[in-house]
Amino acid sequence: MENVTKPWPALWSLVVGFFMILIDTTIVSVANPRIMEGLHTDINAVIWVTSAYLLAYAVPLLITGRLGDRFGPKNLYLIGLVVFTLASLWCGLSGDIATLITARVIQGIGAAMMTPQTMAVITRIFPPDRRGAAMGLWGATAGMAILVGPILGGVLVDGFGWQWIFFINVPIGIVGFILVTRLVPKLTTHSHKFDVLGVLLSAAGMFLLVFGIQEGQSYKWGTVAGPISVWGLIIAGLVVLALFVVWQWVLERRGGEPLLPLGLFKDRNFSLGNATIMSVGFTITAFPLPTIFYYQVVRGLTPTQSALLMIPMAVISGGLAPVVGRLIDRINPRWFAAFGLVCLSGALFWTGALLKPDTAIWMFLLPSALQGVANGFIWGPVSNATTRNLPPRQAGAGSGVFNTTRQIGAVLGSAAIAALIQARLAVELPAAPPGASPAGESGFTGALPPFLHEGFSTAMSQSVLLPAFAILVGAAVALFYAKPKVVQGWGAAPSKEEARSGEGEPEAVSRDGGQRNR
């Protein structure tokens, strides 16, 4: 293990940037209607602002961890922070939707360079008996960022304009750069082989799949260009992703270093946990979009007012998470996870039922409170059950796959909800009467005439059902988690079997920072 006398200041300095990039996965949702108005664009285009960021964020995650090993996690984190901060400035200065989407892609690449380095630094500078607390801070940061993003976004959009959800990153990025430069030590580097073919296959497969799903309604689920159809793109994406998995298996059998260590999936809980967190990523990205559009477009709430409806969720989640965290070492985490996931599904079905033009606004505080209960029971138990059975030397690789899976779920959720919203608007919005402003299926730009409120509300209500059902799948999967092994936490003594195989040696983690099998 690296000899670092003050690991906590180093971790806190990294958390500043980590919190910032995670907020940017959710902060845009509350600003979407204002971006549509300001850049004169439509629903599908504005949702690409989120999808492009998530896609550029998710695809490189499996390789940027290795780049950190090769060139030093501190160096790669700082490069990613500079890229992210400059791209944020570019986002705020964008004068059209194409420029904003391009800037968000660059921003996502910067975020992908930063995220794995926080985990790598934790595993390399904290002794085993203190590493659990550090991981707890890392996980709490991820959970709070998802809740804080929409609220902060609402305040910034109302007070200064949508551009400030990006401009705010500039001073934070500068402070984060100074802190990391001064407080994070330079760690030893390790050589790695880079799976270039794996990177290309995963990137191409994800792009084809996401583009096909999100743009399907725009092309009437027919021809995109020449012989290329929407369904052809989706099928091609699935085929390329299947080839990626096959290539990872071949590479692992040859003794190479695959991006996706398939051996990790031999652990039942790891496989099931990744399926669960994919459904979570899908749901938490998908459900805010139709609800925020309803709040602002139908009910006329400001971004701040619509974000404040999420306060019960944030408060209850923040209070419950530490309590649940203390219990999951003694009680099978599958019961906590399944309960939380069912609560989240129930909250979304409840919200969908309330999305009508005349529902009292205060009533939305009730499902928001239930969402808070759900969040308090989801994050800790799911992450604990997923990685707890892995030997310490595989912790870094396991965490990398876990984060990547969550982001892939988020990308698919963003694309799927965009397609569904467009499809339901095409069905539910009536034709405009003479003299009224029309609202086409993708030409809606934020100014909604009263005669369209009923149809728009119905379309948003129907759209919420998609993430509600998706999270139910995650709940069903969680019920099949096996009882975790008796190996307790990061600092536990190895079992006899682990001692014989070397898997339980703390030094195996400290030598390569948990990245050997990444």
Short mmCIF file of C-alpha atoms in Angstrom, two decimals:
data_model
loop_
_atom_site.label_atom_id
_atom_site.label_comp_id
_atom_site.label_asym_id
_atom_site.label_seq_id
_atom_site.Cartn_x
_atom_site.Cartn_y
_atom_site.Cartn_z
CA MET A 1 0.00 0.00 0.00
CA GLU A 2 1.17 3.51 -0.76
CA ASN A 3 2.57 5.38 2.25
CA VAL A 4 0.20 8.34 2.63
CA THR A 5 0.05 10.10 5.99
CA LYS A 6 -3.10 12.15 5.31
CA PRO A 7 -5.45 10.07 3.14
CA TRP A 8 -8.69 11.84 4.15
CA PRO A 9 -7.78 15.30 2.80
CA ALA A 10 -6.78 13.58 -0.44
CA LEU A 11 -10.14 11.81 -0.65
CA TRP A 12 -12.16 14.94 0.14
CA SER A 13 -10.36 16.85 -2.60
CA LEU A 14 -11.32 14.13 -5.10
CA VAL A 15 -14.92 14.07 -3.86
CA VAL A 16 -15.37 17.71 -4.95
CA GLY A 17 -14.90 16.82 -8.61
CA PHE A 18 -16.68 13.46 -8.30
CA PHE A 19 -19.77 15.16 -6.85
CA MET A 20 -19.72 17.72 -9.66
CA ILE A 21 -19.66 15.20 -12.50
CA LEU A 22 -22.40 13.07 -10.95
CA ILE A 23 -24.65 16.11 -10.49
CA ASP A 24 -24.32 16.73 -14.22
CA THR A 25 -26.05 13.42 -14.92
CA THR A 26 -29.30 14.74 -13.38
CA ILE A 27 -29.09 18.54 -13.24
CA VAL A 28 -30.09 18.99 -16.88
CA SER A 29 -33.51 17.34 -16.48
CA VAL A 30 -34.98 20.33 -14.63
CA ALA A 31 -33.61 22.74 -17.26
CA ASN A 32 -34.87 20.89 -20.36
CA PRO A 33 -37.97 23.05 -20.98
CA ARG A 34 -35.91 26.24 -20.70
CA ILE A 35 -33.21 24.87 -23.00
CA MET A 36 -35.92 24.01 -25.54
CA GLU A 37 -37.21 27.57 -25.43
CA GLY A 38 -33.79 29.23 -25.44
CA LEU A 39 -32.35 27.17 -28.31
CA HIS A 40 -35.64 26.78 -30.23
CA THR A 41 -35.46 23.01 -30.40
CA ASP A 42 -37.73 20.02 -29.72
CA ILE A 43 -38.10 17.33 -27.06
CA ASN A 44 -36.03 14.67 -28.81
CA ALA A 45 -33.11 17.01 -29.46
CA VAL A 46 -33.03 18.32 -25.92
CA ILE A 47 -33.04 14.80 -24.47
CA TRP A 48 -29.91 14.14 -26.54
CA VAL A 49 -28.22 16.70 -24.27
CA THR A 50 -28.48 14.10 -21.50
CA SER A 51 -28.08 10.97 -23.64
CA ALA A 52 -24.90 12.23 -25.34
CA TYR A 53 -23.31 12.98 -21.97
CA LEU A 54 -24.26 9.60 -20.50
CA LEU A 55 -23.08 7.71 -23.58
CA ALA A 56 -19.71 9.49 -23.67
CA TYR A 57 -19.43 8.92 -19.92
CA ALA A 58 -20.28 5.20 -19.91
CA VAL A 59 -18.31 3.80 -22.84
CA PRO A 60 -14.73 4.76 -21.79
CA LEU A 61 -15.13 3.85 -18.08
CA LEU A 62 -13.66 0.38 -18.45
CA ILE A 63 -10.44 1.67 -20.03
CA THR A 64 -9.89 4.93 -18.15
CA GLY A 65 -9.18 2.97 -14.97
CA ARG A 66 -6.29 1.27 -16.71
CA LEU A 67 -5.09 4.58 -18.09
CA GLY A 68 -4.93 5.80 -14.50
CA ASP A 69 -2.78 2.80 -13.57
CA ARG A 70 -0.49 3.46 -16.51
CA PHE A 71 -0.06 7.22 -16.19
CA GLY A 72 -0.98 7.73 -12.54
CA PRO A 73 -4.51 8.27 -11.16
CA LYS A 74 -3.70 11.82 -10.05
CA ASN A 75 -2.47 12.82 -13.52
CA LEU A 76 -5.44 11.32 -15.34
CA TYR A 77 -7.90 12.82 -12.84
CA LEU A 78 -6.44 16.30 -13.37
CA ILE A 79 -6.54 15.93 -17.16
CA GLY A 80 -10.16 14.79 -16.97
CA LEU A 81 -11.03 17.68 -14.65
CA VAL A 82 -9.57 20.22 -17.08
CA VAL A 83 -11.47 18.64 -19.99
CA PHE A 84 -14.71 18.57 -17.97
CA THR A 85 -14.37 22.17 -16.76
CA LEU A 86 -13.57 23.62 -20.20
CA ALA A 87 -16.40 21.60 -21.76
CA SER A 88 -18.76 22.99 -19.11
CA LEU A 89 -17.81 26.52 -20.16
CA TRP A 90 -18.42 25.54 -23.79
CA CYS A 91 -21.86 24.13 -22.86
CA GLY A 92 -22.87 27.41 -21.25
CA LEU A 93 -21.73 29.42 -24.26
CA SER A 94 -23.54 27.21 -26.78
CA GLY A 95 -25.86 29.11 -29.12
CA ASP A 96 -27.56 26.11 -30.74
CA ILE A 97 -28.54 22.58 -29.77
CA ALA A 98 -25.91 20.84 -31.95
CA THR A 99 -23.09 22.77 -30.26
CA LEU A 100 -24.51 21.99 -26.82
CA ILE A 101 -24.73 18.26 -27.57
CA THR A 102 -21.15 18.25 -28.90
CA ALA A 103 -19.89 20.02 -25.78
CA ARG A 104 -21.74 17.52 -23.60
CA VAL A 105 -19.94 14.66 -25.35
CA ILE A 106 -16.58 16.21 -24.46
CA GLN A 107 -17.84 16.79 -20.93
CA GLY A 108 -18.79 13.11 -20.64
CA ILE A 109 -15.32 12.02 -21.78
CA GLY A 110 -13.77 14.21 -19.09
CA ALA A 111 -16.09 12.67 -16.48
CA ALA A 112 -15.13 9.16 -17.60
CA MET A 113 -11.45 10.01 -17.09
CA MET A 114 -12.12 11.21 -13.52
CA THR A 115 -14.54 8.69 -12.01
CA PRO A 116 -12.39 5.50 -11.81
CA GLN A 117 -9.48 7.41 -10.29
CA THR A 118 -11.41 8.16 -7.08
CA MET A 119 -11.91 4.43 -6.48
CA ALA A 120 -8.28 3.66 -7.40
CA VAL A 121 -6.95 6.25 -4.94
CA ILE A 122 -9.15 4.89 -2.12
CA THR A 123 -7.84 1.35 -2.57
CA ARG A 124 -4.23 2.54 -2.67
CA ILE A 125 -3.94 5.16 0.08
CA PHE A 126 -6.26 3.81 2.79
CA PRO A 127 -5.26 0.89 5.05
CA PRO A 128 -7.70 -2.03 4.94
CA ASP A 129 -9.26 -1.25 8.34
CA ARG A 130 -10.16 2.30 7.22
CA ARG A 131 -11.11 1.62 3.66
CA GLY A 132 -14.75 0.79 4.41
CA ALA A 133 -15.41 4.28 5.80
CA ALA A 134 -13.78 5.81 2.73
CA MET A 135 -15.96 3.68 0.45
CA GLY A 136 -18.95 4.81 2.47
CA LEU A 137 -18.15 8.47 1.74
CA TRP A 138 -17.68 7.63 -1.93
CA GLY A 139 -21.06 5.87 -2.11
CA ALA A 140 -22.85 8.58 -0.12
CA THR A 141 -21.49 11.19 -2.54
CA ALA A 142 -22.97 9.29 -5.49
CA GLY A 143 -26.36 8.97 -3.81
CA MET A 144 -26.60 12.61 -2.72
CA ALA A 145 -25.51 13.93 -6.13
CA ILE A 146 -28.49 12.25 -7.77
CA LEU A 147 -30.84 13.97 -5.33
CA VAL A 148 -29.15 17.38 -5.21
CA GLY A 149 -28.79 17.78 -9.00
CA PRO A 150 -32.41 18.67 -9.88
CA ILE A 151 -32.82 20.98 -6.88
CA LEU A 152 -29.61 22.88 -7.59
CA GLY A 153 -30.53 23.01 -11.26
CA GLY A 154 -33.90 24.57 -10.51
CA VAL A 155 -32.37 27.33 -8.39
CA LEU A 156 -29.72 28.14 -11.01
CA VAL A 157 -32.13 28.12 -13.97
CA ASP A 158 -34.61 30.43 -12.24
CA GLY A 159 -32.02 32.74 -10.78
CA PHE A 160 -29.53 33.07 -13.63
CA GLY A 161 -30.65 31.08 -16.72
CA TRP A 162 -30.09 27.54 -17.96
CA GLN A 163 -26.51 28.33 -18.97
CA TRP A 164 -25.53 28.55 -15.30
CA ILE A 165 -26.07 24.85 -14.66
CA PHE A 166 -22.86 24.55 -16.69
CA PHE A 167 -21.07 27.77 -15.73
CA ILE A 168 -21.22 26.79 -12.04
CA ASN A 169 -18.80 23.96 -12.82
CA VAL A 170 -16.02 26.36 -13.79
CA PRO A 171 -15.19 27.78 -10.31
CA ILE A 172 -15.78 24.36 -8.74
CA GLY A 173 -13.41 22.80 -11.27
CA ILE A 174 -10.72 25.38 -10.53
CA VAL A 175 -11.02 24.79 -6.76
CA GLY A 176 -10.97 21.03 -7.30
CA PHE A 177 -7.86 21.27 -9.47
CA ILE A 178 -5.99 23.25 -6.80
CA LEU A 179 -7.03 20.86 -4.03
CA VAL A 180 -6.07 17.72 -5.94
CA THR A 181 -2.74 19.21 -7.02
CA ARG A 182 -1.85 19.98 -3.41
CA LEU A 183 -3.43 17.12 -1.45
CA VAL A 184 -3.44 13.99 -3.62
CA PRO A 185 -0.07 12.19 -3.74
CA LYS A 186 1.56 10.85 -6.87
CA LEU A 187 1.17 7.09 -6.85
CA THR A 188 3.29 4.48 -8.54
CA THR A 189 2.25 3.46 -12.04
CA HIS A 190 1.79 0.02 -13.56
CA SER A 191 1.99 -1.08 -17.17
CA HIS A 192 -1.15 -2.40 -18.85
CA LYS A 193 -2.15 -3.70 -22.22
CA PHE A 194 -5.03 -1.81 -23.75
CA ASP A 195 -7.90 -3.63 -25.45
CA VAL A 196 -8.36 -1.26 -28.38
CA LEU A 197 -10.71 -3.64 -30.23
CA GLY A 198 -12.85 -3.96 -27.11
CA VAL A 199 -13.13 -0.17 -26.83
CA LEU A 200 -14.20 0.15 -30.48
CA LEU A 201 -16.75 -2.67 -30.27
CA SER A 202 -18.34 -1.42 -27.04
CA ALA A 203 -18.50 2.19 -28.28
CA ALA A 204 -19.96 1.24 -31.68
CA GLY A 205 -22.48 -1.17 -30.19
CA MET A 206 -23.76 1.30 -27.59
CA PHE A 207 -24.02 4.14 -30.11
CA LEU A 208 -25.99 2.07 -32.63
CA LEU A 209 -28.35 0.79 -29.93
CA VAL A 210 -28.96 4.16 -28.28
CA PHE A 211 -29.33 6.06 -31.56
CA GLY A 212 -31.79 3.47 -32.89
CA ILE A 213 -33.95 3.56 -29.75
CA GLN A 214 -33.97 7.32 -29.24
CA GLU A 215 -34.39 8.33 -32.88
CA GLY A 216 -36.86 5.58 -33.80
CA GLN A 217 -39.95 7.76 -33.51
CA SER A 218 -38.30 10.55 -35.52
CA TYR A 219 -37.93 8.15 -38.45
CA LYS A 220 -41.35 6.52 -37.86
CA TRP A 221 -39.41 3.33 -36.98
CA GLY A 222 -38.65 2.99 -40.67
CA THR A 223 -35.79 3.93 -43.00
CA VAL A 224 -32.95 6.13 -41.75
CA ALA A 225 -30.92 6.34 -44.96
CA GLY A 226 -30.92 4.11 -48.01
CA PRO A 227 -31.16 0.46 -46.91
CA ILE A 228 -30.50 1.35 -43.26
CA SER A 229 -33.56 1.15 -41.01
CA VAL A 230 -34.11 1.98 -37.35
CA TRP A 231 -34.56 -1.68 -36.48
CA GLY A 232 -31.44 -2.50 -38.47
CA LEU A 233 -29.46 -0.08 -36.29
CA ILE A 234 -30.86 -1.59 -33.09
CA ILE A 235 -30.16 -5.16 -34.21
CA ALA A 236 -26.69 -4.18 -35.40
CA GLY A 237 -25.99 -2.61 -32.01
CA LEU A 238 -27.02 -5.79 -30.20
CA VAL A 239 -24.89 -7.92 -32.54
CA VAL A 240 -21.83 -5.70 -32.03
CA LEU A 241 -22.28 -5.80 -28.25
CA ALA A 242 -22.53 -9.61 -28.43
CA LEU A 243 -19.29 -9.65 -30.40
CA PHE A 244 -17.75 -7.47 -27.69
CA VAL A 245 -18.67 -10.03 -25.02
CA VAL A 246 -17.28 -12.89 -27.14
CA TRP A 247 -14.04 -10.96 -27.68
CA GLN A 248 -13.72 -10.36 -23.94
CA TRP A 249 -14.12 -14.10 -23.32
CA VAL A 250 -11.48 -14.94 -25.95
CA LEU A 251 -9.08 -12.36 -24.55
CA GLU A 252 -9.52 -13.64 -21.00
CA ARG A 253 -8.93 -17.23 -22.12
CA ARG A 254 -5.69 -16.14 -23.81
CA GLY A 255 -4.44 -14.57 -20.60
CA GLY A 256 -4.94 -11.00 -21.82
CA GLU A 257 -6.50 -8.04 -20.04
CA PRO A 258 -10.12 -7.68 -21.15
CA LEU A 259 -12.06 -4.49 -20.49
CA LEU A 260 -14.84 -6.60 -18.97
CA PRO A 261 -13.45 -9.34 -16.67
CA LEU A 262 -16.12 -12.00 -17.27
CA GLY A 263 -14.73 -14.14 -14.46
CA LEU A 264 -16.28 -11.74 -11.97
CA PHE A 265 -19.73 -12.85 -13.08
CA LYS A 266 -19.14 -16.33 -11.70
CA ASP A 267 -20.21 -14.83 -8.39
CA ARG A 268 -24.01 -15.03 -8.25
CA ASN A 269 -24.55 -11.83 -6.30
CA PHE A 270 -22.22 -9.87 -8.54
CA SER A 271 -24.18 -10.92 -11.63
CA LEU A 272 -27.56 -10.24 -10.05
CA GLY A 273 -26.37 -6.99 -8.48
CA ASN A 274 -25.24 -5.65 -11.83
CA ALA A 275 -28.63 -6.49 -13.32
CA THR A 276 -30.28 -4.64 -10.44
CA ILE A 277 -28.10 -1.54 -10.68
CA MET A 278 -28.73 -1.38 -14.44
CA SER A 279 -32.47 -1.17 -13.75
CA VAL A 280 -31.78 1.50 -11.12
CA GLY A 281 -29.68 3.54 -13.55
CA PHE A 282 -32.40 3.18 -16.18
CA THR A 283 -35.14 4.30 -13.81
CA ILE A 284 -33.52 7.28 -12.06
CA THR A 285 -32.56 8.74 -15.44
CA ALA A 286 -35.91 8.10 -17.12
CA PHE A 287 -38.54 9.09 -14.58
CA PRO A 288 -37.59 12.78 -13.99
CA LEU A 289 -38.04 13.72 -17.66
CA PRO A 290 -41.82 13.27 -18.05
CA THR A 291 -42.54 14.59 -14.54
CA ILE A 292 -40.44 17.74 -15.01
CA PHE A 293 -42.09 18.43 -18.38
CA TYR A 294 -45.49 18.05 -16.72
CA TYR A 295 -44.63 20.35 -13.81
CA GLN A 296 -43.28 23.14 -15.98
CA VAL A 297 -45.26 22.85 -19.21
CA VAL A 298 -48.72 21.87 -17.95
CA ARG A 299 -48.73 23.30 -14.42
CA GLY A 300 -46.55 26.33 -15.12
CA LEU A 301 -44.15 25.74 -12.22
CA THR A 302 -40.73 27.36 -12.33
CA PRO A 303 -37.67 25.09 -12.38
CA THR A 304 -37.09 25.85 -8.69
CA GLN A 305 -40.69 25.06 -7.74
CA SER A 306 -40.64 21.77 -9.65
CA ALA A 307 -37.31 20.81 -8.06
CA LEU A 308 -38.59 21.63 -4.57
CA LEU A 309 -41.15 18.85 -4.95
CA MET A 310 -38.18 16.49 -4.61
CA ILE A 311 -37.21 17.78 -1.15
CA PRO A 312 -39.09 15.02 0.77
CA MET A 313 -37.15 12.46 -1.26
CA ALA A 314 -33.80 14.07 -0.44
CA VAL A 315 -34.50 14.55 3.28
CA ILE A 316 -35.92 11.08 3.95
CA SER A 317 -33.25 9.35 1.87
CA GLY A 318 -30.47 11.21 3.68
CA GLY A 319 -31.89 10.21 7.07
CA LEU A 320 -32.52 6.55 6.24
CA ALA A 321 -29.32 5.67 4.38
CA PRO A 322 -26.98 5.68 7.43
CA VAL A 323 -29.47 3.58 9.46
CA VAL A 324 -29.79 1.00 6.69
CA GLY A 325 -26.00 1.03 6.25
CA ARG A 326 -25.52 -0.09 9.86
CA LEU A 327 -27.96 -2.97 9.46
CA ILE A 328 -26.89 -4.57 6.19
CA ASP A 329 -23.88 -6.32 7.74
CA ARG A 330 -26.22 -8.27 10.06
CA ILE A 331 -29.27 -8.84 7.84
CA ASN A 332 -29.35 -10.23 4.31
CA PRO A 333 -29.25 -7.07 2.13
CA ARG A 334 -31.60 -8.58 -0.43
CA TRP A 335 -34.60 -7.83 1.79
CA PHE A 336 -33.60 -4.17 2.10
CA ALA A 337 -32.89 -3.88 -1.63
CA ALA A 338 -36.11 -5.59 -2.74
CA PHE A 339 -38.18 -3.46 -0.34
CA GLY A 340 -36.59 -0.25 -1.61
CA LEU A 341 -37.00 -1.18 -5.25
CA VAL A 342 -40.68 -2.09 -4.78
CA CYS A 343 -41.23 1.22 -2.95
CA LEU A 344 -39.65 3.11 -5.86
CA SER A 345 -41.87 1.32 -8.35
CA GLY A 346 -44.93 2.10 -6.22
CA ALA A 347 -43.92 5.76 -5.99
CA LEU A 348 -43.66 6.00 -9.78
CA PHE A 349 -47.01 4.31 -10.40
CA TRP A 350 -48.49 6.73 -7.85
CA THR A 351 -46.87 9.71 -9.57
CA GLY A 352 -48.15 8.55 -12.95
CA ALA A 353 -51.70 8.35 -11.62
CA LEU A 354 -51.44 11.95 -10.36
CA LEU A 355 -50.25 13.43 -13.68
CA LYS A 356 -53.52 15.16 -14.59
CA PRO A 357 -54.10 18.85 -15.38
CA ASP A 358 -56.10 19.50 -12.19
CA THR A 359 -54.21 17.51 -9.53
CA ALA A 360 -53.35 19.55 -6.42
CA ILE A 361 -49.60 20.21 -6.51
CA TRP A 362 -49.09 19.32 -2.83
CA MET A 363 -50.15 15.74 -3.55
CA PHE A 364 -46.90 15.14 -5.45
CA LEU A 365 -45.04 15.51 -2.15
CA LEU A 366 -46.46 12.14 -1.05
CA PRO A 367 -44.91 9.92 -3.76
CA SER A 368 -41.76 12.03 -3.41
CA ALA A 369 -41.58 10.97 0.25
CA LEU A 370 -42.02 7.33 -0.77
CA GLN A 371 -39.18 7.76 -3.27
CA GLY A 372 -37.04 8.95 -0.35
CA VAL A 373 -37.80 5.76 1.58
CA ALA A 374 -36.92 3.78 -1.54
CA ASN A 375 -33.58 5.53 -2.09
CA GLY A 376 -32.61 4.98 1.54
CA PHE A 377 -33.05 1.24 1.09
CA ILE A 378 -31.54 0.84 -2.38
CA TRP A 379 -28.01 2.21 -2.75
CA GLY A 380 -26.18 0.72 0.23
CA PRO A 381 -27.77 -2.77 0.13
CA VAL A 382 -27.40 -3.18 -3.64
CA SER A 383 -23.73 -2.11 -3.73
CA ASN A 384 -22.95 -4.16 -0.61
CA ALA A 385 -24.59 -7.33 -1.92
CA THR A 386 -22.93 -6.94 -5.33
CA THR A 387 -19.31 -6.57 -4.24
CA ARG A 388 -19.21 -8.13 -0.77
CA ASN A 389 -18.40 -11.68 -1.90
CA LEU A 390 -15.57 -10.59 -4.20
CA PRO A 391 -12.04 -11.19 -2.88
CA PRO A 392 -10.16 -7.95 -2.07
CA ARG A 393 -7.86 -8.24 -5.08
CA GLN A 394 -10.93 -8.03 -7.37
CA ALA A 395 -12.56 -5.07 -5.64
CA GLY A 396 -11.26 -2.47 -8.09
CA ALA A 397 -12.31 -4.45 -11.15
CA GLY A 398 -15.70 -5.23 -9.61
CA SER A 399 -16.38 -1.59 -8.77
CA GLY A 400 -15.40 -0.53 -12.29
CA VAL A 401 -17.88 -2.97 -13.85
CA PHE A 402 -20.58 -1.97 -11.33
CA ASN A 403 -20.26 1.74 -12.18
CA THR A 404 -20.18 1.03 -15.90
CA THR A 405 -23.32 -1.10 -15.70
CA ARG A 406 -25.16 1.67 -13.84
CA GLN A 407 -24.17 4.21 -16.50
CA ILE A 408 -25.21 1.90 -19.34
CA GLY A 409 -28.62 1.56 -17.68
CA ALA A 410 -28.80 5.36 -17.50
CA VAL A 411 -27.97 5.71 -21.21
CA LEU A 412 -30.65 3.21 -22.19
CA GLY A 413 -33.16 4.86 -19.85
CA SER A 414 -32.57 8.26 -21.41
CA ALA A 415 -32.94 6.89 -24.93
CA ALA A 416 -36.00 4.77 -24.16
CA ILE A 417 -37.92 7.52 -22.36
CA ALA A 418 -37.22 9.90 -25.25
CA ALA A 419 -38.69 7.43 -27.73
CA LEU A 420 -41.70 6.72 -25.53
CA ILE A 421 -42.46 10.40 -24.86
CA GLN A 422 -42.42 11.14 -28.59
CA ALA A 423 -44.62 8.15 -29.36
CA ARG A 424 -47.22 8.99 -26.71
CA LEU A 425 -47.33 12.68 -27.68
CA ALA A 426 -47.97 11.67 -31.28
CA VAL A 427 -50.97 9.66 -30.12
CA GLU A 428 -52.37 11.83 -27.32
CA LEU A 429 -52.02 15.39 -28.63
CA PRO A 430 -55.09 16.34 -30.67
CA ALA A 431 -54.99 18.33 -33.87
CA ALA A 432 -54.87 22.08 -33.29
CA PRO A 433 -58.14 23.96 -33.85
CA PRO A 434 -58.17 26.92 -36.26
CA GLY A 435 -56.08 29.80 -34.98
CA ALA A 436 -54.27 27.75 -32.33
CA SER A 437 -50.57 27.03 -32.35
CA PRO A 438 -49.95 23.42 -33.39
CA ALA A 439 -47.79 21.10 -31.35
CA GLY A 440 -46.35 18.33 -33.43
CA GLU A 441 -45.00 15.11 -32.04
CA SER A 442 -41.45 16.45 -31.95
CA GLY A 443 -42.03 20.10 -32.78
CA PHE A 444 -43.19 21.08 -29.31
CA THR A 445 -41.02 23.95 -28.05
CA GLY A 446 -42.33 24.66 -24.57
CA ALA A 447 -45.37 26.97 -25.11
CA LEU A 448 -48.36 24.67 -24.65
CA PRO A 449 -51.91 25.94 -25.34
CA PRO A 450 -54.50 24.99 -22.68
CA PHE A 451 -56.46 22.73 -25.02
CA LEU A 452 -53.39 20.43 -25.16
CA HIS A 453 -52.94 20.08 -21.39
CA GLU A 454 -55.06 16.95 -21.08
CA GLY A 455 -53.33 15.07 -23.90
CA PHE A 456 -49.86 16.16 -22.80
CA SER A 457 -50.53 15.08 -19.21
CA THR A 458 -51.79 11.70 -20.38
CA ALA A 459 -48.69 11.18 -22.51
CA MET A 460 -46.40 12.00 -19.57
CA SER A 461 -48.43 9.74 -17.25
CA GLN A 462 -48.09 6.83 -19.67
CA SER A 463 -44.36 7.49 -20.07
CA VAL A 464 -43.74 7.18 -16.32
CA LEU A 465 -44.99 3.59 -16.48
CA LEU A 466 -41.81 2.53 -18.32
CA PRO A 467 -39.37 3.23 -15.45
CA ALA A 468 -41.98 1.98 -12.96
CA PHE A 469 -42.02 -1.44 -14.61
CA ALA A 470 -38.24 -1.43 -15.19
CA ILE A 471 -37.49 -1.05 -11.48
CA LEU A 472 -39.91 -3.89 -10.69
CA VAL A 473 -37.64 -6.15 -12.74
CA GLY A 474 -34.74 -5.04 -10.54
CA ALA A 475 -36.77 -5.88 -7.42
CA ALA A 476 -37.51 -9.38 -8.73
CA VAL A 477 -33.79 -9.93 -9.44
CA ALA A 478 -32.82 -8.72 -5.95
CA LEU A 479 -34.95 -11.44 -4.34
CA PHE A 480 -32.53 -14.04 -5.72
CA TYR A 481 -29.41 -12.62 -4.02
CA ALA A 482 -27.58 -15.36 -2.14
CA LYS A 483 -26.81 -14.85 1.53
CA PRO A 484 -23.46 -13.01 1.63
CA LYS A 485 -20.41 -14.87 2.82
CA VAL A 486 -19.09 -14.30 6.32
CA VAL A 487 -16.16 -12.29 4.98
CA GLN A 488 -16.64 -9.00 6.79
CA GLY A 489 -15.73 -5.82 4.96
CA TRP A 490 -12.44 -4.63 3.62
CA GLY A 491 -10.27 -5.25 6.61
CA ALA A 492 -11.31 -8.83 7.38
CA ALA A 493 -8.82 -11.60 7.83
CA PRO A 494 -8.72 -13.97 4.86
CA SER A 495 -10.37 -17.33 5.07
CA LYS A 496 -8.24 -20.47 4.87
CA GLU A 497 -9.19 -20.96 1.23
CA GLU A 498 -8.35 -17.34 0.40
CA ALA A 499 -5.08 -17.58 2.28
CA ARG A 500 -4.05 -20.63 0.27
CA SER A 501 -5.00 -18.96 -3.04
CA GLY A 502 -3.63 -15.55 -2.09
CA GLU A 503 -6.98 -13.89 -2.78
CA GLY A 504 -7.41 -12.62 0.74
CA GLU A 505 -4.03 -10.95 1.14
CA PRO A 506 -4.39 -7.23 1.71
CA GLU A 507 -1.03 -6.75 0.02
CA ALA A 508 -2.56 -8.06 -3.21
CA VAL A 509 -4.76 -5.00 -3.16
CA SER A 510 -2.08 -2.56 -2.16
CA ARG A 511 0.39 -3.61 -4.81
CA ASP A 512 -1.87 -2.74 -7.71
CA GLY A 513 -4.58 -0.65 -6.11
CA GLY A 514 -7.27 -3.22 -6.78
CA GLN A 515 -6.75 -2.76 -10.52
CA ARG A 516 -4.96 -5.98 -11.40
CA ASN A 517 -8.08 -7.59 -12.82
CA ARG A 518 -9.74 -4.47 -14.12
#
